[in-house]
mmCIF file of C-alpha atoms in Angstrom:
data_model
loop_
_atom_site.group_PDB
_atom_site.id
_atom_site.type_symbol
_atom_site.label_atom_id
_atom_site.label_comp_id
_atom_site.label_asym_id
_atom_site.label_seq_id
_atom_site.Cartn_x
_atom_site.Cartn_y
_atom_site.Cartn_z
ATOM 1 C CA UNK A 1352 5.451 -11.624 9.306
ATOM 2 C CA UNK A 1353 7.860 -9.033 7.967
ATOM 3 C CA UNK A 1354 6.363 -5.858 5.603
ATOM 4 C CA UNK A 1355 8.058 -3.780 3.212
ATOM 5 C CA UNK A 1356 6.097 -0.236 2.560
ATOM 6 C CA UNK A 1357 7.137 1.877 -0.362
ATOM 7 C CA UNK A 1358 4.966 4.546 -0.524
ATOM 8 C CA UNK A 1359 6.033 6.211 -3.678
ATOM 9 C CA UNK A 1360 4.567 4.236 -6.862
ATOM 10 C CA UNK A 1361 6.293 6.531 -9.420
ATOM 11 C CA UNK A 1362 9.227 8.948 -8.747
ATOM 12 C CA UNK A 1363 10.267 11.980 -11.637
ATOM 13 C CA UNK A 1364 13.695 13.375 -11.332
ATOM 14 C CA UNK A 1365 16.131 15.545 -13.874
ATOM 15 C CA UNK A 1366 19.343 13.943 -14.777
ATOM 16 C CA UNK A 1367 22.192 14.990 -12.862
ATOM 17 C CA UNK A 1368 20.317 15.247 -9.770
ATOM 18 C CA UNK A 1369 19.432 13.596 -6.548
ATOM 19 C CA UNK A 1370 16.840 11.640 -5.967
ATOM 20 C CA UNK A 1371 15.274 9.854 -2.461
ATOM 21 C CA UNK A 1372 13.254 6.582 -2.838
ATOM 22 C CA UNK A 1373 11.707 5.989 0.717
ATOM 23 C CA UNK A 1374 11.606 2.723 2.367
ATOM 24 C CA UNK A 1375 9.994 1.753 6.041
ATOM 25 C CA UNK A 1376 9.902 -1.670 7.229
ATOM 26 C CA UNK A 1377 8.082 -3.343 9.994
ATOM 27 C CA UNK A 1378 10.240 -6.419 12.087
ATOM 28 C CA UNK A 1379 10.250 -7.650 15.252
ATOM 29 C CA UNK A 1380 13.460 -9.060 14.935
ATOM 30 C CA UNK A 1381 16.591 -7.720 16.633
ATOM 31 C CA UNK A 1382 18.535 -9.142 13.381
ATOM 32 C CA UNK A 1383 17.695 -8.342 9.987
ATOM 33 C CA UNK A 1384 19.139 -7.070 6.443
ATOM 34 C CA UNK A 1385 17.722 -4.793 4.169
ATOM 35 C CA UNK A 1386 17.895 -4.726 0.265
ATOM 36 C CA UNK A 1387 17.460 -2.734 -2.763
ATOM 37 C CA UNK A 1388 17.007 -4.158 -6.011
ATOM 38 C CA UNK A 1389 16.794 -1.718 -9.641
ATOM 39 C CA UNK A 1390 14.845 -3.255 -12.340
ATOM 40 C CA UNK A 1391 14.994 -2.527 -15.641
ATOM 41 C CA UNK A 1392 12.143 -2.955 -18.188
ATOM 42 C CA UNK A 1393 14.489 -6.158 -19.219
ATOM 43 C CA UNK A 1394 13.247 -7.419 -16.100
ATOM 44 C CA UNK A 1395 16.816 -8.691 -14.434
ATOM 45 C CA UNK A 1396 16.399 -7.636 -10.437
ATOM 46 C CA UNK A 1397 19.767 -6.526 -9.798
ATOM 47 C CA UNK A 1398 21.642 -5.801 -6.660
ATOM 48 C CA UNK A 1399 22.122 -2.290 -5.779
ATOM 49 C CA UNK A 1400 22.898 -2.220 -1.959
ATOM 50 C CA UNK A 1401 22.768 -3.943 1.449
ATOM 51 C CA UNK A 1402 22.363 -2.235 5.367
ATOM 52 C CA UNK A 1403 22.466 -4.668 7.911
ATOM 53 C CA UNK A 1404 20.588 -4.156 11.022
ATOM 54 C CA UNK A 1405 23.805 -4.192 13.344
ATOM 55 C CA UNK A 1406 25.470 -1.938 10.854
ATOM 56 C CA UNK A 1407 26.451 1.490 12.611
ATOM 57 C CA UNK A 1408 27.180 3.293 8.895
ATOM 58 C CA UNK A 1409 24.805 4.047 6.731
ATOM 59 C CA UNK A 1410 26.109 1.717 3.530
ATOM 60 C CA UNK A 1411 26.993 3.482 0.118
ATOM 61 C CA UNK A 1412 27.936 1.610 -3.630
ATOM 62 C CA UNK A 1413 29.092 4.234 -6.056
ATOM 63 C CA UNK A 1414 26.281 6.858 -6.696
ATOM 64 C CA UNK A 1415 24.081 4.576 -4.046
ATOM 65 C CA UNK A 1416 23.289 5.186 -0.540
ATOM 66 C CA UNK A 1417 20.839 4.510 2.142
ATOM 67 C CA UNK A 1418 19.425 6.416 4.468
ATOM 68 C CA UNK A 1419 19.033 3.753 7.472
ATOM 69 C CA UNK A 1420 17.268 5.037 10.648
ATOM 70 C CA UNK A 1421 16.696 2.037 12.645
ATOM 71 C CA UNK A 1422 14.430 3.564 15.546
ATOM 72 C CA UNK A 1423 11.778 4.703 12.450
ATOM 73 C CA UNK A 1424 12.318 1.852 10.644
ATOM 74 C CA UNK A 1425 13.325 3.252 7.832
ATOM 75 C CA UNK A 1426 16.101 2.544 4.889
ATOM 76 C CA UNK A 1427 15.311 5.340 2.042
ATOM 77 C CA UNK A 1428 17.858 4.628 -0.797
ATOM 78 C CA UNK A 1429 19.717 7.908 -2.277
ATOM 79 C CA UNK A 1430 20.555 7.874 -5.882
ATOM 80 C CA UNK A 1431 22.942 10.768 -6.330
ATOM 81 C CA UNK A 1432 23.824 12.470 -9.951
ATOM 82 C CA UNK A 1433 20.687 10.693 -11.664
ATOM 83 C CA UNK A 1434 21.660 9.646 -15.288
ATOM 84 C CA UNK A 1435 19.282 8.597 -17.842
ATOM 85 C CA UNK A 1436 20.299 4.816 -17.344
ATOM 86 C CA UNK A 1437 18.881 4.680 -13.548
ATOM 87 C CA UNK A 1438 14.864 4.933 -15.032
ATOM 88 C CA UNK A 1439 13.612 1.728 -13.837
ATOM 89 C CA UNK A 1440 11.895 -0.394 -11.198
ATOM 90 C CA UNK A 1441 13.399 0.168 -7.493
ATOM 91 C CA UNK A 1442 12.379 -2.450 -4.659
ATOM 92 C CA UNK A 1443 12.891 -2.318 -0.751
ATOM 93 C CA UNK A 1444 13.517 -5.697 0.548
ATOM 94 C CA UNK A 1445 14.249 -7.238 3.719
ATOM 95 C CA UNK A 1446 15.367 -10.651 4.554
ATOM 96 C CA UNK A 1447 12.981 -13.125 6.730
ATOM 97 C CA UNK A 1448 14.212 -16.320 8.158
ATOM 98 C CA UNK A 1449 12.488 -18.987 7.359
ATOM 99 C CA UNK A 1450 12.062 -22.439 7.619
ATOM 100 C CA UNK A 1451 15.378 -24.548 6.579
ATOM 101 C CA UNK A 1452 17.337 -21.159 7.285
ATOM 102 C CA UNK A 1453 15.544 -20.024 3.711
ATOM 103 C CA UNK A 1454 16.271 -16.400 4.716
ATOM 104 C CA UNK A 1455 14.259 -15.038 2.081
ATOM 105 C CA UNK A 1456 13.355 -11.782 0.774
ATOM 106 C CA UNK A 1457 10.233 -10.199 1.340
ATOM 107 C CA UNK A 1458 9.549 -7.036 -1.031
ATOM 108 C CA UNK A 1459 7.655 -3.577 -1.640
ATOM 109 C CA UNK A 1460 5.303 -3.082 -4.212
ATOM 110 C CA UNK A 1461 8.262 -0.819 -5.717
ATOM 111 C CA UNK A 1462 8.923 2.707 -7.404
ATOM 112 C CA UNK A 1463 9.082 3.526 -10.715
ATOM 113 C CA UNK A 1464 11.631 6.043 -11.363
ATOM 114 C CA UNK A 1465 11.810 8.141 -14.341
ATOM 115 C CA UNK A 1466 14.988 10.574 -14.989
ATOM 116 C CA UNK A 1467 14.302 13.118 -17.419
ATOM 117 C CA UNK A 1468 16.913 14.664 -19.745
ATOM 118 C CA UNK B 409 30.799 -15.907 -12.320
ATOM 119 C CA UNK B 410 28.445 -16.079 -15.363
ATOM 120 C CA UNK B 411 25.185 -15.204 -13.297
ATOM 121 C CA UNK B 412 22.192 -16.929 -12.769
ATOM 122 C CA UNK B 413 20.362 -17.858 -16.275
ATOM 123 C CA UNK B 414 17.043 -19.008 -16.672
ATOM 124 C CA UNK B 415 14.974 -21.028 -19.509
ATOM 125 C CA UNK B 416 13.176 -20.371 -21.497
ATOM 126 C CA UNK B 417 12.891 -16.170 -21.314
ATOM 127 C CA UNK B 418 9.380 -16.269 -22.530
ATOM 128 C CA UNK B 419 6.965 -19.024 -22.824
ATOM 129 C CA UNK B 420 3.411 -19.036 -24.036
ATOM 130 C CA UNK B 421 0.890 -21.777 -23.242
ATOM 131 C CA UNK B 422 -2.349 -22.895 -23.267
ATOM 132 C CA UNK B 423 -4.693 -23.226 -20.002
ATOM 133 C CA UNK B 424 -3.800 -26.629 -18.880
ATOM 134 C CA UNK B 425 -0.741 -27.764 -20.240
ATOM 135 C CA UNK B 426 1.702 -28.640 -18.503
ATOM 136 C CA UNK B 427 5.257 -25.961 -18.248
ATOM 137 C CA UNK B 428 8.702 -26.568 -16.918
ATOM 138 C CA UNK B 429 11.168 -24.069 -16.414
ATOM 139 C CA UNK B 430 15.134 -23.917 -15.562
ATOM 140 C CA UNK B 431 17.325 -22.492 -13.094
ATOM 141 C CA UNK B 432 21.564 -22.273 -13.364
ATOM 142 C CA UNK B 433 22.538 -20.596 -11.039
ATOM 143 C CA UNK B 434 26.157 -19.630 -9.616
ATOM 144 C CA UNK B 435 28.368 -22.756 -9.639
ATOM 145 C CA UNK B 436 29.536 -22.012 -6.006
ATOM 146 C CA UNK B 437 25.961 -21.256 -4.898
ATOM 147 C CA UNK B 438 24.467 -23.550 -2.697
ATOM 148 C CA UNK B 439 20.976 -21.548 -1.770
ATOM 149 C CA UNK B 440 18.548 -21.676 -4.805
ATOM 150 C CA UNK B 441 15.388 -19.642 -4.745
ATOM 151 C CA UNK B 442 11.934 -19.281 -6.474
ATOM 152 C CA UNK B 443 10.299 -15.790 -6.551
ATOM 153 C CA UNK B 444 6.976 -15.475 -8.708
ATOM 154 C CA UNK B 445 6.247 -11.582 -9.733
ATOM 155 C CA UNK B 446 2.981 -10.504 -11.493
ATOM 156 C CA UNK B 447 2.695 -7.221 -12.897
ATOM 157 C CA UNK B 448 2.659 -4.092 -10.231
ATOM 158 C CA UNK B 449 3.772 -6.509 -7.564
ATOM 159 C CA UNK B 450 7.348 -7.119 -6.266
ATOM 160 C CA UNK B 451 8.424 -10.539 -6.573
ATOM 161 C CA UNK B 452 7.040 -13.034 -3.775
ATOM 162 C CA UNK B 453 8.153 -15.914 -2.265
ATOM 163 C CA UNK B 454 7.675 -19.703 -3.680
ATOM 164 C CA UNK B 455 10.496 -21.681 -2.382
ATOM 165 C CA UNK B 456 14.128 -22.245 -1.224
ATOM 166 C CA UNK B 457 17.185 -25.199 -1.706
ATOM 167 C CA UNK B 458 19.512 -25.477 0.006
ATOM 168 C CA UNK B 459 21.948 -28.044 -1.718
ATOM 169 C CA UNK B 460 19.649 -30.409 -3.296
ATOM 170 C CA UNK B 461 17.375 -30.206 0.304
ATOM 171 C CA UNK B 462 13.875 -28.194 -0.833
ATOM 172 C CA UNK B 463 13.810 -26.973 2.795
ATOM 173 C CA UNK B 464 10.839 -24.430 2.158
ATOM 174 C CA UNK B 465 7.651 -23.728 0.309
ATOM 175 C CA UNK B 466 5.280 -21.059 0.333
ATOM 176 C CA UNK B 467 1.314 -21.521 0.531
ATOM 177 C CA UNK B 468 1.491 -20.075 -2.699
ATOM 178 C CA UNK B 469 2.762 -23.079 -4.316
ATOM 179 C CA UNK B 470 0.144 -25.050 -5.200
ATOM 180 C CA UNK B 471 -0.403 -28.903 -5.699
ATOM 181 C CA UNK B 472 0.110 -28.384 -9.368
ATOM 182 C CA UNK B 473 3.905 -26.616 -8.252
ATOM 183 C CA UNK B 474 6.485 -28.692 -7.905
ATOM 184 C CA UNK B 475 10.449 -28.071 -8.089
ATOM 185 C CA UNK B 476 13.462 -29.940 -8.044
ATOM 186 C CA UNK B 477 17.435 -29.308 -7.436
ATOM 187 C CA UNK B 478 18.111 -33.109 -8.526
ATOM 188 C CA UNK B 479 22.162 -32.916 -7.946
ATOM 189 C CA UNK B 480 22.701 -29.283 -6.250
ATOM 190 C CA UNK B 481 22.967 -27.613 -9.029
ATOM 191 C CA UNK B 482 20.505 -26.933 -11.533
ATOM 192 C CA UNK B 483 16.858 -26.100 -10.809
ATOM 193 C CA UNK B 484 13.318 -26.761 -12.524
ATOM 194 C CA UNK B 485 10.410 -25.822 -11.457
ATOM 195 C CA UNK B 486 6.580 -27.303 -13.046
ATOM 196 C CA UNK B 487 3.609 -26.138 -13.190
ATOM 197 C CA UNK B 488 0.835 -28.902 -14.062
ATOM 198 C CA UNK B 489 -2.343 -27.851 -15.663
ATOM 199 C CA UNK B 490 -2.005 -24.526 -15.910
ATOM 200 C CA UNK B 491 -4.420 -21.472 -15.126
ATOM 201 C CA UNK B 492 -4.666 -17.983 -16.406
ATOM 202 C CA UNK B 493 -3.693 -16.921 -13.204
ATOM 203 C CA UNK B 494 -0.048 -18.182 -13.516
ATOM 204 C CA UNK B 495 0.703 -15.715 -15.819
ATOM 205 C CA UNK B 496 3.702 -13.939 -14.082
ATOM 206 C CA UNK B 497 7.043 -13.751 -14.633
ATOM 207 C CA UNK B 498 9.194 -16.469 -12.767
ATOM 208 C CA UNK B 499 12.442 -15.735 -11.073
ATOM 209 C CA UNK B 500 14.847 -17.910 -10.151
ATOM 210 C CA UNK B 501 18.215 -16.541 -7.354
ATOM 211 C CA UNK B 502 21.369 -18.377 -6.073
ATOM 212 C CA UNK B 503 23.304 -16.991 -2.972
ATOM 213 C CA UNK B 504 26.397 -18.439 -1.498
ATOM 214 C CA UNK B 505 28.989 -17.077 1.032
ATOM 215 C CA UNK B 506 30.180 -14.056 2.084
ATOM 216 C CA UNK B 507 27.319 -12.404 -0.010
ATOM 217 C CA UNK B 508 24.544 -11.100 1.764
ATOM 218 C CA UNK B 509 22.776 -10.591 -1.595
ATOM 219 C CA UNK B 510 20.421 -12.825 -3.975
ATOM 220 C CA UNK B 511 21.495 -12.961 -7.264
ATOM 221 C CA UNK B 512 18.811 -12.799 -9.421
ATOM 222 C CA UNK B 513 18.437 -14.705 -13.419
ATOM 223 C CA UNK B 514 16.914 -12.860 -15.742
ATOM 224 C CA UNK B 515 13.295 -14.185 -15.448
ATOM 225 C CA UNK B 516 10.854 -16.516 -17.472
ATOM 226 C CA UNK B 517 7.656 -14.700 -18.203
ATOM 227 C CA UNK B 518 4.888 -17.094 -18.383
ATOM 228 C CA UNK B 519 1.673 -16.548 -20.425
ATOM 229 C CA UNK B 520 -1.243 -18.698 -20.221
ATOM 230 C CA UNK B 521 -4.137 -18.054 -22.647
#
């Protein structure tokens, strides 16, 4: 079975700056994809940013990147230029095939992140 | 693309009865998922469509669990007699090609008292 391990349960960070969330993940495939999801106090999971496995850049969305280093395992999301708006849940997910091609996500326990003004 | 929406948002029950929720999700989405999340936790596993084809289930749903995709499209999901320990919030996802991502609904959060 696939783990996600996010280490960090709550994160404090002053607006305008960067911030690293860490990630490490433990596979055995040769083939996976990794997630991260932001959610608010709303509760909506949304989509922030995807790394494949066979990806050879690290992928960035906006003010989003990740930090992908395969051979540790790891896939640390970088929120640069924090605003006020980014406080919220952050998970780490990977996708696991499954039965029926399910190709579900397993997640971290998640970091709260709290930008302060 | 109006999203994934979910029903009801909040639902309050007595230990039990019997709940149903619903899942829209993306009309061109043919994978449907099931995440359950209780509080601290991320969101875990329950179970997958594919079309109207429920192709996987986790051990963590029950015999009192049971959902349906009747046509492909929308999805409910039932929880018969319920226990204080189903209090979580409910999530419901659609994915269909070329996204890698889920796209998550905005949740049902169960309480059973």
């Amino acid at each position: 079975a696939q783990k996600i391990t996010q280490t960090q349960p709550g994160m404090f960070v002053q607006e305008k700056e960067a911030v690293t969330l860490d990630c490490t993940y433990d596979t055995s495939d040769q083939s996976y994809g990794l997630f991260w999801y932001k959610q608010p106090s709303s509760g909506e999971m949304i989509f922030l940013i995807y790394q494949g496995s066979y990806d050879e850049q690290n992928a960035t969305e906006g003010r989003y990147s990740l930090n992908f280093q395969k051979a540790r395992k790891s896939a640390n999301l970088v929120i640069s230029a924090s605003q006020l708006g980014d406080s919220a849940m952050y998970f780490c997910a990977m996708r696991e095939r499954g039965r029926g091609g399910s190709e579900k996500l397993v997640f971290g326990k998640g970091t709260k992140l709290t930008v302060n003004p | 693309d109006t999203g994934v929406s979910q029903d009801p948002r909040h639902k309050i029950t007595k230990r039990g009865q019997n709940v149903t929720f619903r899942c829209d999700p993306i009309s061109e989405h043919n994978r449907l998922y099931w995440y359950r999340q209780t509080l601290g936790q991320g969101p875990e596993f329950l179970t997958y469509f594919q079309n109207e084809a429920q192709l996987e289930k986790s051990r963590l749903l029950s015999d009192r669990f049971s959902a349906e995709r009747p046509k492909g499209s929308f999805s409910t999901l039932e929880i018969q007699r319920t226990e204080q320990g189903d209090s979580a919030m409910y999530l419901c996802a659609s994915r269909g090609l070329p996204h890698n991502e889920q796209f998550f609904g905005p949740g049902t959060r169960l309480t059973v008292l």
